[in-house]
PDB file of C-alpha atoms and ligand atoms in Angstrom:
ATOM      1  CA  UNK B 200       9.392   2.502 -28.395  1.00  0.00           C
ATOM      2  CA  UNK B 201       8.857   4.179 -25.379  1.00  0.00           C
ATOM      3  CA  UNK B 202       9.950   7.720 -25.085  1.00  0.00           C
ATOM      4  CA  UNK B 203       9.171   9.203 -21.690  1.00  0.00           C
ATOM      5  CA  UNK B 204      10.584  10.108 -18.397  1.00  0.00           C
ATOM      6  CA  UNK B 205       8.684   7.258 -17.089  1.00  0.00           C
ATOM      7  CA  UNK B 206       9.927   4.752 -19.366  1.00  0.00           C
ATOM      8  CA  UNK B 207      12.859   2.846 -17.618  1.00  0.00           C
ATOM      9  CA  UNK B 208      10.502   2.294 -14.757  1.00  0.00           C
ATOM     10  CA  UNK B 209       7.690   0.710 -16.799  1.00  0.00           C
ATOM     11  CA  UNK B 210      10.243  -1.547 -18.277  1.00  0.00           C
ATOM     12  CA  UNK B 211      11.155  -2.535 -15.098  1.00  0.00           C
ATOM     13  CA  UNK B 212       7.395  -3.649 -14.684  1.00  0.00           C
ATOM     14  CA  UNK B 213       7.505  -5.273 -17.760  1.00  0.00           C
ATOM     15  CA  UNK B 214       4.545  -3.612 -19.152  1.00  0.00           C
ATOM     16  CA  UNK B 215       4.005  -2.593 -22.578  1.00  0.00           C
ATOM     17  CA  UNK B 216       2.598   0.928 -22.879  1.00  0.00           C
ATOM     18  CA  UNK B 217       2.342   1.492 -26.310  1.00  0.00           C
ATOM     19  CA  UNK B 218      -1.357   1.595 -26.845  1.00  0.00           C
ATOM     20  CA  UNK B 219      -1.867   2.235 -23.368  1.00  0.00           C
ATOM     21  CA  UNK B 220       0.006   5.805 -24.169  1.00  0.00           C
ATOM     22  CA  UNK B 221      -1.792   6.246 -27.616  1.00  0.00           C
ATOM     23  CA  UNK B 222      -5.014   5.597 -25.215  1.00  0.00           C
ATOM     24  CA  UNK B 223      -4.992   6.071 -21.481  1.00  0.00           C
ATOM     25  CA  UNK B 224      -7.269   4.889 -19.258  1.00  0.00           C
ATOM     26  CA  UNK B 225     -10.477   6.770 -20.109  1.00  0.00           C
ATOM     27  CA  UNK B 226     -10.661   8.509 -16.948  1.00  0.00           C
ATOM     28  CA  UNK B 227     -11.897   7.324 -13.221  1.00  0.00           C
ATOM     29  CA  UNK B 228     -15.070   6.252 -13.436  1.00  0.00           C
ATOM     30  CA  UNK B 229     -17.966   8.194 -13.682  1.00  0.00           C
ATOM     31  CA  UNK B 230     -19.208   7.704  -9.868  1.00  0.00           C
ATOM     32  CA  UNK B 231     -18.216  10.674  -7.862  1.00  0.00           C
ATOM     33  CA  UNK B 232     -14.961  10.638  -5.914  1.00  0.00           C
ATOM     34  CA  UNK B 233     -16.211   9.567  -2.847  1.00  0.00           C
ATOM     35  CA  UNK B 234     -16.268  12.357   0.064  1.00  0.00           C
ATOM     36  CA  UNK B 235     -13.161  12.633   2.390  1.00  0.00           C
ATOM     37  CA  UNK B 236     -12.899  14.324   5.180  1.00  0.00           C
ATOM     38  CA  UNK B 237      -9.416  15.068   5.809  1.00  0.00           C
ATOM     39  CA  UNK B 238      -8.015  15.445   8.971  1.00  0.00           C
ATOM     40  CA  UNK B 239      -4.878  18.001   9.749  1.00  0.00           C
ATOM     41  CA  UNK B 240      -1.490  15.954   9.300  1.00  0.00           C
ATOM     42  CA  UNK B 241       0.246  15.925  12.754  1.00  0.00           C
ATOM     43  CA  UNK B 242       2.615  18.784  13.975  1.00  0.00           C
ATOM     44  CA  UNK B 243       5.727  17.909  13.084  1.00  0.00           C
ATOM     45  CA  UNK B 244       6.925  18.157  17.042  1.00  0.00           C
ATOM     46  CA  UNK B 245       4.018  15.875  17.768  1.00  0.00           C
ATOM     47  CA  UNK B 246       5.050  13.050  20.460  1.00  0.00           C
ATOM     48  CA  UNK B 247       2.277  10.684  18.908  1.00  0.00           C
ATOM     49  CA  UNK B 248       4.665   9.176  16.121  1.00  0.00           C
ATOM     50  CA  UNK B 249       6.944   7.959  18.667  1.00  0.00           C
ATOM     51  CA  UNK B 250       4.685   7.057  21.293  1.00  0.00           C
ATOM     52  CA  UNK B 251       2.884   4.990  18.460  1.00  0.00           C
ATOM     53  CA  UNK B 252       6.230   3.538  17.373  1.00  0.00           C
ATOM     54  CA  UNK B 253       7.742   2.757  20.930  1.00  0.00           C
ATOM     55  CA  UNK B 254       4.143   1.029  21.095  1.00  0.00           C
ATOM     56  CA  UNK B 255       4.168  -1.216  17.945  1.00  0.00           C
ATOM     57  CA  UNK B 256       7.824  -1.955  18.893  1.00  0.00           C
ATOM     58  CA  UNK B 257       6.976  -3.640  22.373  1.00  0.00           C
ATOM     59  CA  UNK B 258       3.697  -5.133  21.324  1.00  0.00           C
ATOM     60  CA  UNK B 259       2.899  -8.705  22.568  1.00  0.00           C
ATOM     61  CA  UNK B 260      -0.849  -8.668  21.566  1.00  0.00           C
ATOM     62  CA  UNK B 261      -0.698 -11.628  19.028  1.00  0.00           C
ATOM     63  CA  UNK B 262       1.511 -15.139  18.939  1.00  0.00           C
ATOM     64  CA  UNK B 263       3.593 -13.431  15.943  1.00  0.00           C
ATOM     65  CA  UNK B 264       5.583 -11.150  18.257  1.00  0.00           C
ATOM     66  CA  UNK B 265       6.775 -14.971  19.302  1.00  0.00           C
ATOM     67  CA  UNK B 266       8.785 -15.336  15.898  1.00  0.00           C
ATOM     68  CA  UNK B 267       9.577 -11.540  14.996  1.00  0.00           C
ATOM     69  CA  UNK B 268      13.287 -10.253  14.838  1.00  0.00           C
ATOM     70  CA  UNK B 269      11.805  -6.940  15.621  1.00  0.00           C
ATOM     71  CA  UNK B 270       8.524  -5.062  14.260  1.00  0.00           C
ATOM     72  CA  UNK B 271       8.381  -3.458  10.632  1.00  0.00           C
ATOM     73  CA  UNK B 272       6.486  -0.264  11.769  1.00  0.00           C
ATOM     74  CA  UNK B 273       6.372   1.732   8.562  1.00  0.00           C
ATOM     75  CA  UNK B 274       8.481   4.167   6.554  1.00  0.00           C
ATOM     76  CA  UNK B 275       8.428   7.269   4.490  1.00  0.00           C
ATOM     77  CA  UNK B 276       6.971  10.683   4.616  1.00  0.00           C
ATOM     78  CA  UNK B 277       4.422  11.390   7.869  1.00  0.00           C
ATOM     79  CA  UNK B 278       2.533  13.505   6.058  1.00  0.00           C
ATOM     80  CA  UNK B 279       2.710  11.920   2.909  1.00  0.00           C
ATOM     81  CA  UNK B 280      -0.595  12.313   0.404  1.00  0.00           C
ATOM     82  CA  UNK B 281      -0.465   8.525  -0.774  1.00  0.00           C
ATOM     83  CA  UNK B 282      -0.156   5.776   1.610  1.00  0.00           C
ATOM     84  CA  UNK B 283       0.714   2.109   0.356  1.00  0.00           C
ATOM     85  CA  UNK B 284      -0.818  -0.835   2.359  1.00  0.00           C
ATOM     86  CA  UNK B 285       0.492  -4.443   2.069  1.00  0.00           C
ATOM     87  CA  UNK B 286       0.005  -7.453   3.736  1.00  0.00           C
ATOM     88  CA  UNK B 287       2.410  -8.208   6.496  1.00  0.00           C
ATOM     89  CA  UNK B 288       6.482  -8.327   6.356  1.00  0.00           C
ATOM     90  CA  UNK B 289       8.479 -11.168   4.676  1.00  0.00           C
ATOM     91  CA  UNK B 290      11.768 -12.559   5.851  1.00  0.00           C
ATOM     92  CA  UNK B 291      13.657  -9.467   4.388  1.00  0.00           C
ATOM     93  CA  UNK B 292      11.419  -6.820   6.159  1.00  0.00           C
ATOM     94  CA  UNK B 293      11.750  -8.926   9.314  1.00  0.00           C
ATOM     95  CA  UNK B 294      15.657  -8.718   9.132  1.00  0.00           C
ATOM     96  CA  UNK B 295      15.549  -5.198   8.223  1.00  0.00           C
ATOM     97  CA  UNK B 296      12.874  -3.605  10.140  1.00  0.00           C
ATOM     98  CA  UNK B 297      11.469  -1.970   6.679  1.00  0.00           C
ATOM     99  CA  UNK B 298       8.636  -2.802   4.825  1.00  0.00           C
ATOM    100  CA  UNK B 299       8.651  -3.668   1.244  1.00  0.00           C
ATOM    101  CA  UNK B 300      12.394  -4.198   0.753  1.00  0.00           C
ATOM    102  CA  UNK B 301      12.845  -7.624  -0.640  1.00  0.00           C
ATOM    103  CA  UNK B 302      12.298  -7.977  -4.484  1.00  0.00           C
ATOM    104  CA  UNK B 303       8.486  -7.506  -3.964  1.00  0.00           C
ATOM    105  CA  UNK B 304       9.885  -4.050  -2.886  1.00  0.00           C
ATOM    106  CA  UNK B 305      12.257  -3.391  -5.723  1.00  0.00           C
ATOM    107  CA  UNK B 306       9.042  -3.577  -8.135  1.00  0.00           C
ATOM    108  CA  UNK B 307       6.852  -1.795  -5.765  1.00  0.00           C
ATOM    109  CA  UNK B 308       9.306   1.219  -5.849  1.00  0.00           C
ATOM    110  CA  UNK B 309       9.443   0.467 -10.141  1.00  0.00           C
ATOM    111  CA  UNK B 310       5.586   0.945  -9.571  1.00  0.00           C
ATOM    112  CA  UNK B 311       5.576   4.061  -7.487  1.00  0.00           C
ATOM    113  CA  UNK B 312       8.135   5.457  -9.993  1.00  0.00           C
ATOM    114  CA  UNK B 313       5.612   5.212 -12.975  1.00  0.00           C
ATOM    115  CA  UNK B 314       3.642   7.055 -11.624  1.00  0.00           C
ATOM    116  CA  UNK B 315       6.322   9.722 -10.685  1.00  0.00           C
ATOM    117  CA  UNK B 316       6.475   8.984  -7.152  1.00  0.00           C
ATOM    118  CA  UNK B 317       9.764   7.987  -5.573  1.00  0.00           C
ATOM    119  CA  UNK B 318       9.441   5.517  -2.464  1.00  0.00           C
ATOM    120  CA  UNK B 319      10.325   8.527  -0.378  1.00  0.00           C
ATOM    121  CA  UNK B 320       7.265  10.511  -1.476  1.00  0.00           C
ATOM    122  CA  UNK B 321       4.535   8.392  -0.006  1.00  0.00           C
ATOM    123  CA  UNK B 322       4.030   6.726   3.662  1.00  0.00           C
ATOM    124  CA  UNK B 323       4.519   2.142   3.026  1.00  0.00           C
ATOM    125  CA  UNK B 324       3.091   0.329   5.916  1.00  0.00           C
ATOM    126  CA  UNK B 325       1.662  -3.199   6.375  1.00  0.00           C
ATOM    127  CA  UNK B 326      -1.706  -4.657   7.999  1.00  0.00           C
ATOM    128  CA  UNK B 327       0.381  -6.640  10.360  1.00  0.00           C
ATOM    129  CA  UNK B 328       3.701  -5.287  12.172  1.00  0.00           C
ATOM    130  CA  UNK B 329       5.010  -8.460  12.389  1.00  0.00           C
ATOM    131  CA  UNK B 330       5.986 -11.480  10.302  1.00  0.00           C
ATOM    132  CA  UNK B 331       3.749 -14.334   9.737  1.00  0.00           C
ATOM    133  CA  UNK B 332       5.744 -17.652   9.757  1.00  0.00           C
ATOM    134  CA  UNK B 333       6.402 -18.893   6.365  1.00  0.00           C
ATOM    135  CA  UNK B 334       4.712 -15.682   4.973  1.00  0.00           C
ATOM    136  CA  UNK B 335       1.453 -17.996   5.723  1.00  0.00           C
ATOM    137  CA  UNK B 336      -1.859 -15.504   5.341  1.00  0.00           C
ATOM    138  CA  UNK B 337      -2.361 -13.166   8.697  1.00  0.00           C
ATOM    139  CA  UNK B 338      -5.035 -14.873  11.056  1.00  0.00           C
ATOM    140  CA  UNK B 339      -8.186 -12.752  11.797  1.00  0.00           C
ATOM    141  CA  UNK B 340      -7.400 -12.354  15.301  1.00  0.00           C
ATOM    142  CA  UNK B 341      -3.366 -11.018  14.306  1.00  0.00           C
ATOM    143  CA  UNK B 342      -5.349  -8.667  11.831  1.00  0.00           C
ATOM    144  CA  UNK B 343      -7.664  -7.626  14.434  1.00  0.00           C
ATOM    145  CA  UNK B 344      -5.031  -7.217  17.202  1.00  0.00           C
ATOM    146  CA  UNK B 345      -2.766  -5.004  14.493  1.00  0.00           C
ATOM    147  CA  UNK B 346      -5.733  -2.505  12.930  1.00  0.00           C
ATOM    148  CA  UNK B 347      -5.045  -0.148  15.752  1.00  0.00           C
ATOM    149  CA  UNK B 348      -2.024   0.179  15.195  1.00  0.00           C
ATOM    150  CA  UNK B 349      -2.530   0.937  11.148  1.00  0.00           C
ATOM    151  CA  UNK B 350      -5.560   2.751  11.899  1.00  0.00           C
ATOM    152  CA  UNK B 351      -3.854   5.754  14.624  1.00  0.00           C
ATOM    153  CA  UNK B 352      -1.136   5.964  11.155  1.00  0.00           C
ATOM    154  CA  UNK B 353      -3.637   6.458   8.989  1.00  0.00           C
ATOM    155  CA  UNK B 354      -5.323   9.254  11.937  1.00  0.00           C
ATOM    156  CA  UNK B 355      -1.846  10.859  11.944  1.00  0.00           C
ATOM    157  CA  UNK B 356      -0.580  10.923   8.042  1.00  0.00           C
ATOM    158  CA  UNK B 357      -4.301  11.767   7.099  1.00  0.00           C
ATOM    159  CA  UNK B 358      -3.484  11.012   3.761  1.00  0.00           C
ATOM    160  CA  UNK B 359      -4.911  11.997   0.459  1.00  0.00           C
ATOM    161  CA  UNK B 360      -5.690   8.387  -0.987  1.00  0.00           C
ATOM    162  CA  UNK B 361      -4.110   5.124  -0.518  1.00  0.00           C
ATOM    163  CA  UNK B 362      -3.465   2.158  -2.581  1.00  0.00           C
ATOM    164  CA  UNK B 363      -3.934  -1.462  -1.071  1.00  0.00           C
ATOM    165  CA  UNK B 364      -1.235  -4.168  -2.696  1.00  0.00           C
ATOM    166  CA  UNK B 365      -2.551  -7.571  -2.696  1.00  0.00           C
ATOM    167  CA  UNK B 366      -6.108  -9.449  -1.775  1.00  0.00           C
ATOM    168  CA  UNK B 367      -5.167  -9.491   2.036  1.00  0.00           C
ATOM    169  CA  UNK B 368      -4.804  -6.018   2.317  1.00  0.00           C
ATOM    170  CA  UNK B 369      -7.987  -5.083   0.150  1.00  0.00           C
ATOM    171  CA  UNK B 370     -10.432  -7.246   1.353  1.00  0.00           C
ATOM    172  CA  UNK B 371      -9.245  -5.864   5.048  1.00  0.00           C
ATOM    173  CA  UNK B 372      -9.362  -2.448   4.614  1.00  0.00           C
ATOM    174  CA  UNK B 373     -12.715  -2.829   2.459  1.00  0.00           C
ATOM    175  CA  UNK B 374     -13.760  -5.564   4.938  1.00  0.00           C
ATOM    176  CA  UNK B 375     -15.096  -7.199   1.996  1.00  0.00           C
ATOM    177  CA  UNK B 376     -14.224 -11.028   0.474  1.00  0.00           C
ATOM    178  CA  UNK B 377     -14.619 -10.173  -3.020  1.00  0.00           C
ATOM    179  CA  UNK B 378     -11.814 -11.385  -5.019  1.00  0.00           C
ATOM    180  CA  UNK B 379      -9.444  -9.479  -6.051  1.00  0.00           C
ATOM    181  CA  UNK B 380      -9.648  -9.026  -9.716  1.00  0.00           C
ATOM    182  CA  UNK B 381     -13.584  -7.134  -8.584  1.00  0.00           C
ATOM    183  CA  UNK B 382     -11.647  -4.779  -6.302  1.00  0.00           C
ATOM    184  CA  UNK B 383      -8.827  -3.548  -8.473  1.00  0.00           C
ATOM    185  CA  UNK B 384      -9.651  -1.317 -11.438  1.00  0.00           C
ATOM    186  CA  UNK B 385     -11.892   1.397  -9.746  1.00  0.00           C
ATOM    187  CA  UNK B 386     -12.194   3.899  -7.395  1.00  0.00           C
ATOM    188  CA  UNK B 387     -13.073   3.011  -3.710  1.00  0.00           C
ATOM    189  CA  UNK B 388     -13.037   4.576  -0.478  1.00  0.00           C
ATOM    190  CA  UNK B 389     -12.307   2.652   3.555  1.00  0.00           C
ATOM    191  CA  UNK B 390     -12.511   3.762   6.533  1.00  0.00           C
ATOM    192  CA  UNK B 391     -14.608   5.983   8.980  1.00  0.00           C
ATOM    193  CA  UNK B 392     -12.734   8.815   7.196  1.00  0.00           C
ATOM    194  CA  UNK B 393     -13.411   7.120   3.546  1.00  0.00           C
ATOM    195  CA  UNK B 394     -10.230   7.499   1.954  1.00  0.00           C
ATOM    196  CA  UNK B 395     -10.023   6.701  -1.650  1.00  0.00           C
ATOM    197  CA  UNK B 396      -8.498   3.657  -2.579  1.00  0.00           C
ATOM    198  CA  UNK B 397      -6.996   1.740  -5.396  1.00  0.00           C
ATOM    199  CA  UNK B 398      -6.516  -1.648  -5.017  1.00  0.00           C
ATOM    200  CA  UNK B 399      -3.972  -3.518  -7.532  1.00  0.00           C
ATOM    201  CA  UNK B 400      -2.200  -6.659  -7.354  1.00  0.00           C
ATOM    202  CA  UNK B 401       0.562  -7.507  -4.709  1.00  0.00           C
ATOM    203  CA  UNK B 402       3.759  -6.746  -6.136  1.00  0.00           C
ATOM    204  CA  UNK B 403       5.109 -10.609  -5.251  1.00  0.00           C
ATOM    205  CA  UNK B 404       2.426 -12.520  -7.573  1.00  0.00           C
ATOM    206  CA  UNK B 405       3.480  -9.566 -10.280  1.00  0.00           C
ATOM    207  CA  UNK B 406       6.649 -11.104  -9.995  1.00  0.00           C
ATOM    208  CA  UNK B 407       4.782 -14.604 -10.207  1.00  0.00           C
ATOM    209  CA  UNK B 408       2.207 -13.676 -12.700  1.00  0.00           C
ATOM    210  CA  UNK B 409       3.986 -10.936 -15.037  1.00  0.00           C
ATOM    211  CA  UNK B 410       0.947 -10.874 -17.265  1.00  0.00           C
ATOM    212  CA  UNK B 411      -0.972  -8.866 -15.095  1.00  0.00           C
ATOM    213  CA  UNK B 412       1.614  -6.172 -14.924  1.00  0.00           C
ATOM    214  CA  UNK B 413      -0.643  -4.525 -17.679  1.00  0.00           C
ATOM    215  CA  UNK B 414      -4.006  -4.342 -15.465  1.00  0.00           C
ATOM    216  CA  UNK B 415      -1.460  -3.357 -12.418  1.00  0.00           C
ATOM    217  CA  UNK B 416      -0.684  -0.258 -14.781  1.00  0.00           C
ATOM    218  CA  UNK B 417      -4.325   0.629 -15.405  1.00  0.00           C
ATOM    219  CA  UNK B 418      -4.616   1.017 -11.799  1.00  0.00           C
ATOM    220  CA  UNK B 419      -1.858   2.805 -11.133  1.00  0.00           C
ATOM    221  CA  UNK B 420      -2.871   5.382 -14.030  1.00  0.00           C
ATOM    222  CA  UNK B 421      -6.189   5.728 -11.867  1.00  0.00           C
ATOM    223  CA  UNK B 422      -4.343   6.306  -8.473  1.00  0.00           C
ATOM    224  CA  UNK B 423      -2.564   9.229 -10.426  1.00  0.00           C
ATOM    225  CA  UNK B 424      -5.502  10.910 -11.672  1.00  0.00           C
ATOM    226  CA  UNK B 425      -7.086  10.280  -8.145  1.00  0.00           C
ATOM    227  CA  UNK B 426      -3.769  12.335  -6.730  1.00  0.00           C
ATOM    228  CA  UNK B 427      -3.904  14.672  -9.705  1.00  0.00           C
ATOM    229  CA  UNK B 428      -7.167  15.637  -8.882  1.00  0.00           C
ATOM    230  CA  UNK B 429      -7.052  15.979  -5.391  1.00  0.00           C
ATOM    231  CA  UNK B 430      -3.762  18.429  -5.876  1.00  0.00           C
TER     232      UNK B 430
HETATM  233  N1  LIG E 721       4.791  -8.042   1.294  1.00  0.00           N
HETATM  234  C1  LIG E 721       4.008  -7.194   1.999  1.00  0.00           C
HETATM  235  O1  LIG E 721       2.787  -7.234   1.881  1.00  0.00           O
HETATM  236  N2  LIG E 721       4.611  -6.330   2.795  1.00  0.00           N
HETATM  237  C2  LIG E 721       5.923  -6.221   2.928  1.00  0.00           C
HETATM  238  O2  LIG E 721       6.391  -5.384   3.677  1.00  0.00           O
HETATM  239  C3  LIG E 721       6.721  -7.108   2.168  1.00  0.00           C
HETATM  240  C4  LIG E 721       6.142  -8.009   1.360  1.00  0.00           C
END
């Protein structure tokens, strides 16, 4: 059975550590972390958080801002070392303003907790601000119109790595259309600033698809050495 701090969260996953524990993941892969430069995390009395915020909050640049009950910005720490990128809010996040807070969210914070992060510890944003209708895929030009928005986040948390949740949000940041079971599993980098980045599987088909929880742990185990080694 399993013994450790950790282990209430990975049953909430549903994953089975035993050998995992008796044999972690090797180790990330033998190519070299890829080269980051990090920029200074704002001051905290920096105006840019808000201005970015009031921003996102009136934006009209895409048809969504049509259906929205308001925009899902973001939450969590501004200078947080791990940010989390998902897709684009559901129904819940669009009622509550929040990303990641239906039950997609409840196992992305079971996630985050195996890894001994609480939600609190790292910065949760989407690649759109605003919910699709019917949770349909985002359309390139909604993606294209939103980026800014993600991208003068990512300028201001500067964080240490991030970890993409789902296809949509992987094949964005990596502007790449490999599938998603090529992405996951190794250490990548996006971005003028190339950021290492984990990709894993999208917390909703986890819920769909529970026997991929295991390879969703492998990554995770990856994205903490990545932060171990960066610390
Ligand atoms: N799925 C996402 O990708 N983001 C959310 O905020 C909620 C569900």
């Amino acid at each position: 059975m399993s013994k450790g701090p950790q282990s209430s969260y990975l049953a909430a996953l549903g994953i089975d550590v035993y050998r995992l524990r008796d044999r972690p993941p090797a180790s990330i892969p033998a190519t070299p972390a890829p080269a980051c430069a990090v920029a200074e995390p704002a001051p905290a009395n920096d105006d840019r958080w808000p201005t970015l915020e009031a921003e996102v909050s009136k934006c009209t640049r895409c048809e969504l801002h049509r259906g929205r009950t308001q925009t899902v910005f973001g939450v969590g720490r501004r200078d947080a070392r791990l940010l989390v990128i998902g897709e684009a809010p559901g129904a819940e996040e669009d009622r509550q303003g929040e990303p990641f807070v239906g039950r997609a969210g409840i196992l992305l914070n079971a996630m985050l907790r195996s890894i001994g992060l609480a939600r609190g510890d790292v910065y949760i944003a989407n690649i759109l601000k605003c919910r699709p209708p019917g949770n349909r895929d985002p359309k390139p030009d909604e993606t294209a119109e939103c980026t800014p928005y993600l991208e003068r986040q990512i300028e201001l948390i500067a964080p240490r790595a991030a970890l993409a949740v789902g296809r949509i949000a992987a094949q964005h940041l990596l502007q790449s259309d490999e599938p998603i079971g090529r992405l996951r599993g190794k250490l990548l980098s996006f971005g003028a600033r190339r950021i290492p980045l984990v990709v894993t599987y999208h917390p909703a088909y986890l819920l769909r698809s529970p026997s991929a929880k295991s390879k969703s742990w492998q990554d995770l185990c990856l994205l903490r050495q990545l932060l171990k080694s960066g610390s």
